[in-house]
Amino acid sequence: MHIAILTFEGYNELDSLIALGVLNRIKTDGWRVTIATPGAKVTSMNGVVIEQMSTLEEACAADAVIVGSGIATREVVEDPAIMNVLRRLDPSRQLIAAQCSGALVLARLGLLHDIPACTDLTTKPWVVAAGVEVLNQPFYAKDNIATAGGCLASSYLAAWIIARLEGKDAAESALHYVAPVGEKEEYVERARHNIAPYLPAPAAALR
């Protein structure tokens, strides 16, 4: 099972790396989480350089994809070389999630047709201008497409993917591990409240 996190130049560390950490709580055979980049290296908005773990082409064949966010997303959606590759993303055969400004990428790919989205407050006007309704909530999913708004909502995207691929217990265990000590039950309950309505039955019955 391959989960790819699309990570571009100027990426937001919280968006890509929190999801990476939560997803890697799954230790089953064949479970692989990668940072997918357009080139050999990308530098974050705060100067953190990471190396490519998979290509965008490999990400388009992954079982699940998270489109990460960053300060250069508007440049990304205007880059034909990147967008032509990402047009291979297909929610009929893979889970596709977008974090913050990643929703703009999905909008420009035509994947949010008649689907509202969550995104960060800075990106909201751009997503609205692309013809997508933006919700005032941290997480929303329909079928195989999910979006999240706010950097720390990246754990919700990771949990949604784990719940879809490995089950609700695995998702809750991963969140419980990363949650602050003394707040673990509250943290998991909040995530359950936000994610459960968008999981297909019987996974939606998280209790």
GROMACS .gro file of C-alpha atoms in nm:
model
  207
    1MET     CA    1   0.000   0.000   0.000
    2HIS     CA    2   0.163   0.323  -0.115
    3ILE     CA    3   0.059   0.663   0.021
    4ALA     CA    4   0.228   0.960  -0.144
    5ILE     CA    5   0.239   1.312  -0.003
    6LEU     CA    6   0.286   1.564  -0.283
    7THR     CA    7   0.534   1.822  -0.159
    8PHE     CA    8   0.640   2.121  -0.364
    9GLU     CA    9   0.894   2.402  -0.337
   10GLY     CA   10   0.795   2.633  -0.051
   11TYR     CA   11   0.606   2.354   0.122
   12ASN     CA   12   0.458   2.390   0.471
   13GLU     CA   13   0.636   2.148   0.705
   14LEU     CA   14   0.330   2.098   0.924
   15ASP     CA   15   0.119   1.993   0.628
   16SER     CA   16   0.352   1.732   0.480
   17LEU     CA   17   0.550   1.608   0.779
   18ILE     CA   18   0.272   1.570   1.038
   19ALA     CA   19   0.081   1.356   0.790
   20LEU     CA   20   0.400   1.160   0.720
   21GLY     CA   21   0.451   1.092   1.092
   22VAL     CA   22   0.093   0.987   1.161
   23LEU     CA   23   0.072   0.764   0.853
   24ASN     CA   24   0.396   0.591   0.947
   25ARG     CA   25   0.243   0.469   1.273
   26ILE     CA   26   0.110   0.185   1.057
   27LYS     CA   27   0.365  -0.094   1.054
   28THR     CA   28   0.194  -0.357   0.840
   29ASP     CA   29   0.389  -0.526   0.563
   30GLY     CA   30   0.376  -0.338   0.236
   31TRP     CA   31   0.267  -0.010   0.393
   32ARG     CA   32   0.482   0.266   0.242
   33VAL     CA   33   0.456   0.643   0.285
   34THR     CA   34   0.664   0.872   0.066
   35ILE     CA   35   0.725   1.239   0.004
   36ALA     CA   36   0.665   1.288  -0.369
   37THR     CA   37   0.836   1.589  -0.523
   38PRO     CA   38   0.883   1.734  -0.872
   39GLY     CA   39   1.262   1.723  -0.840
   40ALA     CA   40   1.541   1.574  -0.634
   41LYS     CA   41   1.495   1.819  -0.344
   42VAL     CA   42   1.248   2.079  -0.222
   43THR     CA   43   1.293   2.356   0.032
   44SER     CA   44   1.017   2.449   0.276
   45MET     CA   45   0.881   2.795   0.348
   46ASN     CA   46   1.115   2.797   0.649
   47GLY     CA   47   1.423   2.660   0.476
   48VAL     CA   48   1.393   2.287   0.556
   49VAL     CA   49   1.533   2.083   0.267
   50ILE     CA   50   1.406   1.731   0.207
   51GLU     CA   51   1.497   1.480  -0.060
   52GLN     CA   52   1.261   1.312  -0.301
   53MET     CA   53   1.129   0.973  -0.190
   54SER     CA   54   0.905   0.920  -0.493
   55THR     CA   55   0.826   1.102  -0.816
   56LEU     CA   56   0.500   1.271  -0.910
   57GLU     CA   57   0.450   0.996  -1.168
   58GLU     CA   58   0.480   0.731  -0.896
   59ALA     CA   59   0.237   0.927  -0.679
   60CYS     CA   60  -0.024   0.917  -0.953
   61ALA     CA   61  -0.014   0.537  -0.931
   62ALA     CA   62  -0.029   0.528  -0.549
   63ASP     CA   63  -0.320   0.389  -0.349
   64ALA     CA   64  -0.365   0.723  -0.172
   65VAL     CA   65  -0.233   1.073  -0.232
   66ILE     CA   66  -0.219   1.383  -0.014
   67VAL     CA   67  -0.163   1.709  -0.199
   68GLY     CA   68   0.041   1.918   0.040
   69SER     CA   69   0.034   2.292   0.086
   70GLY     CA   70   0.284   2.574   0.074
   71ILE     CA   71   0.355   2.932  -0.018
   72ALA     CA   72   0.398   2.861  -0.391
   73THR     CA   73   0.079   2.667  -0.471
   74ARG     CA   74  -0.042   2.934  -0.712
   75GLU     CA   75   0.281   2.888  -0.904
   76VAL     CA   76   0.234   2.510  -0.896
   77VAL     CA   77  -0.109   2.526  -1.060
   78GLU     CA   78   0.035   2.745  -1.336
   79ASP     CA   79   0.316   2.498  -1.410
   80PRO     CA   80   0.215   2.281  -1.710
   81ALA     CA   81   0.487   2.024  -1.642
   82ILE     CA   82   0.349   1.954  -1.295
   83MET     CA   83  -0.020   1.980  -1.374
   84ASN     CA   84   0.002   1.757  -1.681
   85VAL     CA   85   0.140   1.480  -1.462
   86LEU     CA   86  -0.118   1.535  -1.187
   87ARG     CA   87  -0.403   1.498  -1.435
   88ARG     CA   88  -0.338   1.125  -1.398
   89LEU     CA   89  -0.479   1.136  -1.044
   90ASP     CA   90  -0.801   0.937  -1.044
   91PRO     CA   91  -1.044   0.917  -0.748
   92SER     CA   92  -1.210   0.614  -0.904
   93ARG     CA   93  -0.905   0.406  -0.815
   94GLN     CA   94  -0.726   0.596  -0.537
   95LEU     CA   95  -0.793   0.808  -0.231
   96ILE     CA   96  -0.711   1.172  -0.297
   97ALA     CA   97  -0.677   1.425  -0.017
   98ALA     CA   98  -0.572   1.790  -0.015
   99GLN     CA   99  -0.427   1.991   0.270
  100CYS     CA  100  -0.493   2.368   0.282
  101SER     CA  101  -0.384   2.518  -0.052
  102GLY     CA  102  -0.370   2.167  -0.196
  103ALA     CA  103  -0.744   2.222  -0.248
  104LEU     CA  104  -0.654   2.475  -0.516
  105VAL     CA  105  -0.464   2.204  -0.701
  106LEU     CA  106  -0.767   1.973  -0.689
  107ALA     CA  107  -0.993   2.256  -0.801
  108ARG     CA  108  -0.774   2.336  -1.099
  109LEU     CA  109  -0.762   1.966  -1.189
  110GLY     CA  110  -1.142   1.959  -1.195
  111LEU     CA  111  -1.163   1.708  -0.910
  112LEU     CA  112  -1.384   1.925  -0.688
  113HIS     CA  113  -1.673   1.958  -0.933
  114ASP     CA  114  -1.988   1.979  -0.719
  115ILE     CA  115  -1.780   1.895  -0.408
  116PRO     CA  116  -1.728   2.160  -0.137
  117ALA     CA  117  -1.383   2.189   0.015
  118CYS     CA  118  -1.196   2.284   0.329
  119THR     CA  119  -0.886   2.500   0.306
  120ASP     CA  120  -0.690   2.760   0.499
  121LEU     CA  121  -0.810   3.118   0.526
  122THR     CA  122  -0.537   3.256   0.300
  123THR     CA  123  -0.621   3.014   0.020
  124LYS     CA  124  -0.998   3.043   0.054
  125PRO     CA  125  -1.044   3.332  -0.193
  126TRP     CA  126  -0.843   3.151  -0.460
  127VAL     CA  127  -1.046   2.830  -0.421
  128VAL     CA  128  -1.371   3.025  -0.428
  129ALA     CA  129  -1.250   3.202  -0.744
  130ALA     CA  130  -1.192   2.857  -0.896
  131GLY     CA  131  -1.563   2.790  -0.850
  132VAL     CA  132  -1.553   2.575  -0.537
  133GLU     CA  133  -1.761   2.628  -0.223
  134VAL     CA  134  -1.537   2.653   0.085
  135LEU     CA  135  -1.670   2.522   0.415
  136ASN     CA  136  -1.600   2.671   0.756
  137GLN     CA  137  -1.481   2.345   0.909
  138PRO     CA  138  -1.154   2.153   0.935
  139PHE     CA  139  -1.237   1.842   0.731
  140TYR     CA  140  -1.475   1.722   0.462
  141ALA     CA  141  -1.482   1.416   0.242
  142LYS     CA  142  -1.704   1.275  -0.028
  143ASP     CA  143  -1.640   0.928  -0.161
  144ASN     CA  144  -1.264   0.908  -0.230
  145ILE     CA  145  -1.184   1.281  -0.209
  146ALA     CA  146  -1.107   1.465   0.115
  147THR     CA  147  -0.988   1.815   0.203
  148ALA     CA  148  -0.867   1.973   0.526
  149GLY     CA  149  -0.815   2.333   0.632
  150GLY     CA  150  -0.556   2.453   0.883
  151CYS     CA  151  -0.208   2.307   0.926
  152LEU     CA  152  -0.291   2.091   1.227
  153ALA     CA  153  -0.587   1.939   1.043
  154SER     CA  154  -0.328   1.737   0.849
  155SER     CA  155  -0.365   1.468   1.116
  156TYR     CA  156  -0.731   1.436   1.014
  157LEU     CA  157  -0.634   1.364   0.656
  158ALA     CA  158  -0.386   1.102   0.771
  159ALA     CA  159  -0.644   0.943   1.000
  160TRP     CA  160  -0.905   0.939   0.723
  161ILE     CA  161  -0.664   0.757   0.493
  162ILE     CA  162  -0.571   0.507   0.762
  163ALA     CA  163  -0.938   0.446   0.846
  164ARG     CA  164  -1.019   0.387   0.480
  165LEU     CA  165  -0.724   0.156   0.416
  166GLU     CA  166  -0.662  -0.014   0.751
  167GLY     CA  167  -0.976   0.047   0.957
  168LYS     CA  168  -1.097   0.277   1.232
  169ASP     CA  169  -0.905   0.109   1.513
  170ALA     CA  170  -0.575   0.161   1.333
  171ALA     CA  171  -0.663   0.527   1.273
  172GLU     CA  172  -0.753   0.590   1.635
  173SER     CA  173  -0.439   0.412   1.756
  174ALA     CA  174  -0.220   0.630   1.534
  175LEU     CA  175  -0.386   0.948   1.659
  176HIS     CA  176  -0.369   0.834   2.021
  177TYR     CA  177   0.005   0.786   1.988
  178VAL     CA  178   0.074   1.139   1.861
  179ALA     CA  179  -0.182   1.319   2.082
  180PRO     CA  180  -0.057   1.526   2.380
  181VAL     CA  181  -0.027   1.338   2.709
  182GLY     CA  182  -0.324   1.411   2.932
  183GLU     CA  183  -0.538   1.502   2.630
  184LYS     CA  184  -0.529   1.180   2.432
  185GLU     CA  185  -0.893   1.075   2.472
  186GLU     CA  186  -1.014   1.428   2.405
  187TYR     CA  187  -0.793   1.453   2.096
  188VAL     CA  188  -0.910   1.123   1.952
  189GLU     CA  189  -1.273   1.210   2.026
  190ARG     CA  190  -1.239   1.541   1.841
  191ALA     CA  191  -1.089   1.363   1.541
  192ARG     CA  192  -1.365   1.102   1.555
  193HIS     CA  193  -1.627   1.376   1.555
  194ASN     CA  194  -1.476   1.539   1.247
  195ILE     CA  195  -1.395   1.230   1.044
  196ALA     CA  196  -1.661   0.970   1.124
  197PRO     CA  197  -1.947   1.131   0.928
  198TYR     CA  198  -1.743   1.099   0.609
  199LEU     CA  199  -1.640   0.736   0.640
  200PRO     CA  200  -1.834   0.470   0.451
  201ALA     CA  201  -2.030   0.223   0.664
  202PRO     CA  202  -1.942   0.022   0.865
  203ALA     CA  203  -1.627   0.227   0.931
  204ALA     CA  204  -1.842   0.524   1.021
  205ALA     CA  205  -1.952   0.352   1.340
  206LEU     CA  206  -1.640   0.443   1.536
  207ARG     CA  207  -1.782   0.359   1.875
   0.00000   0.00000   0.00000
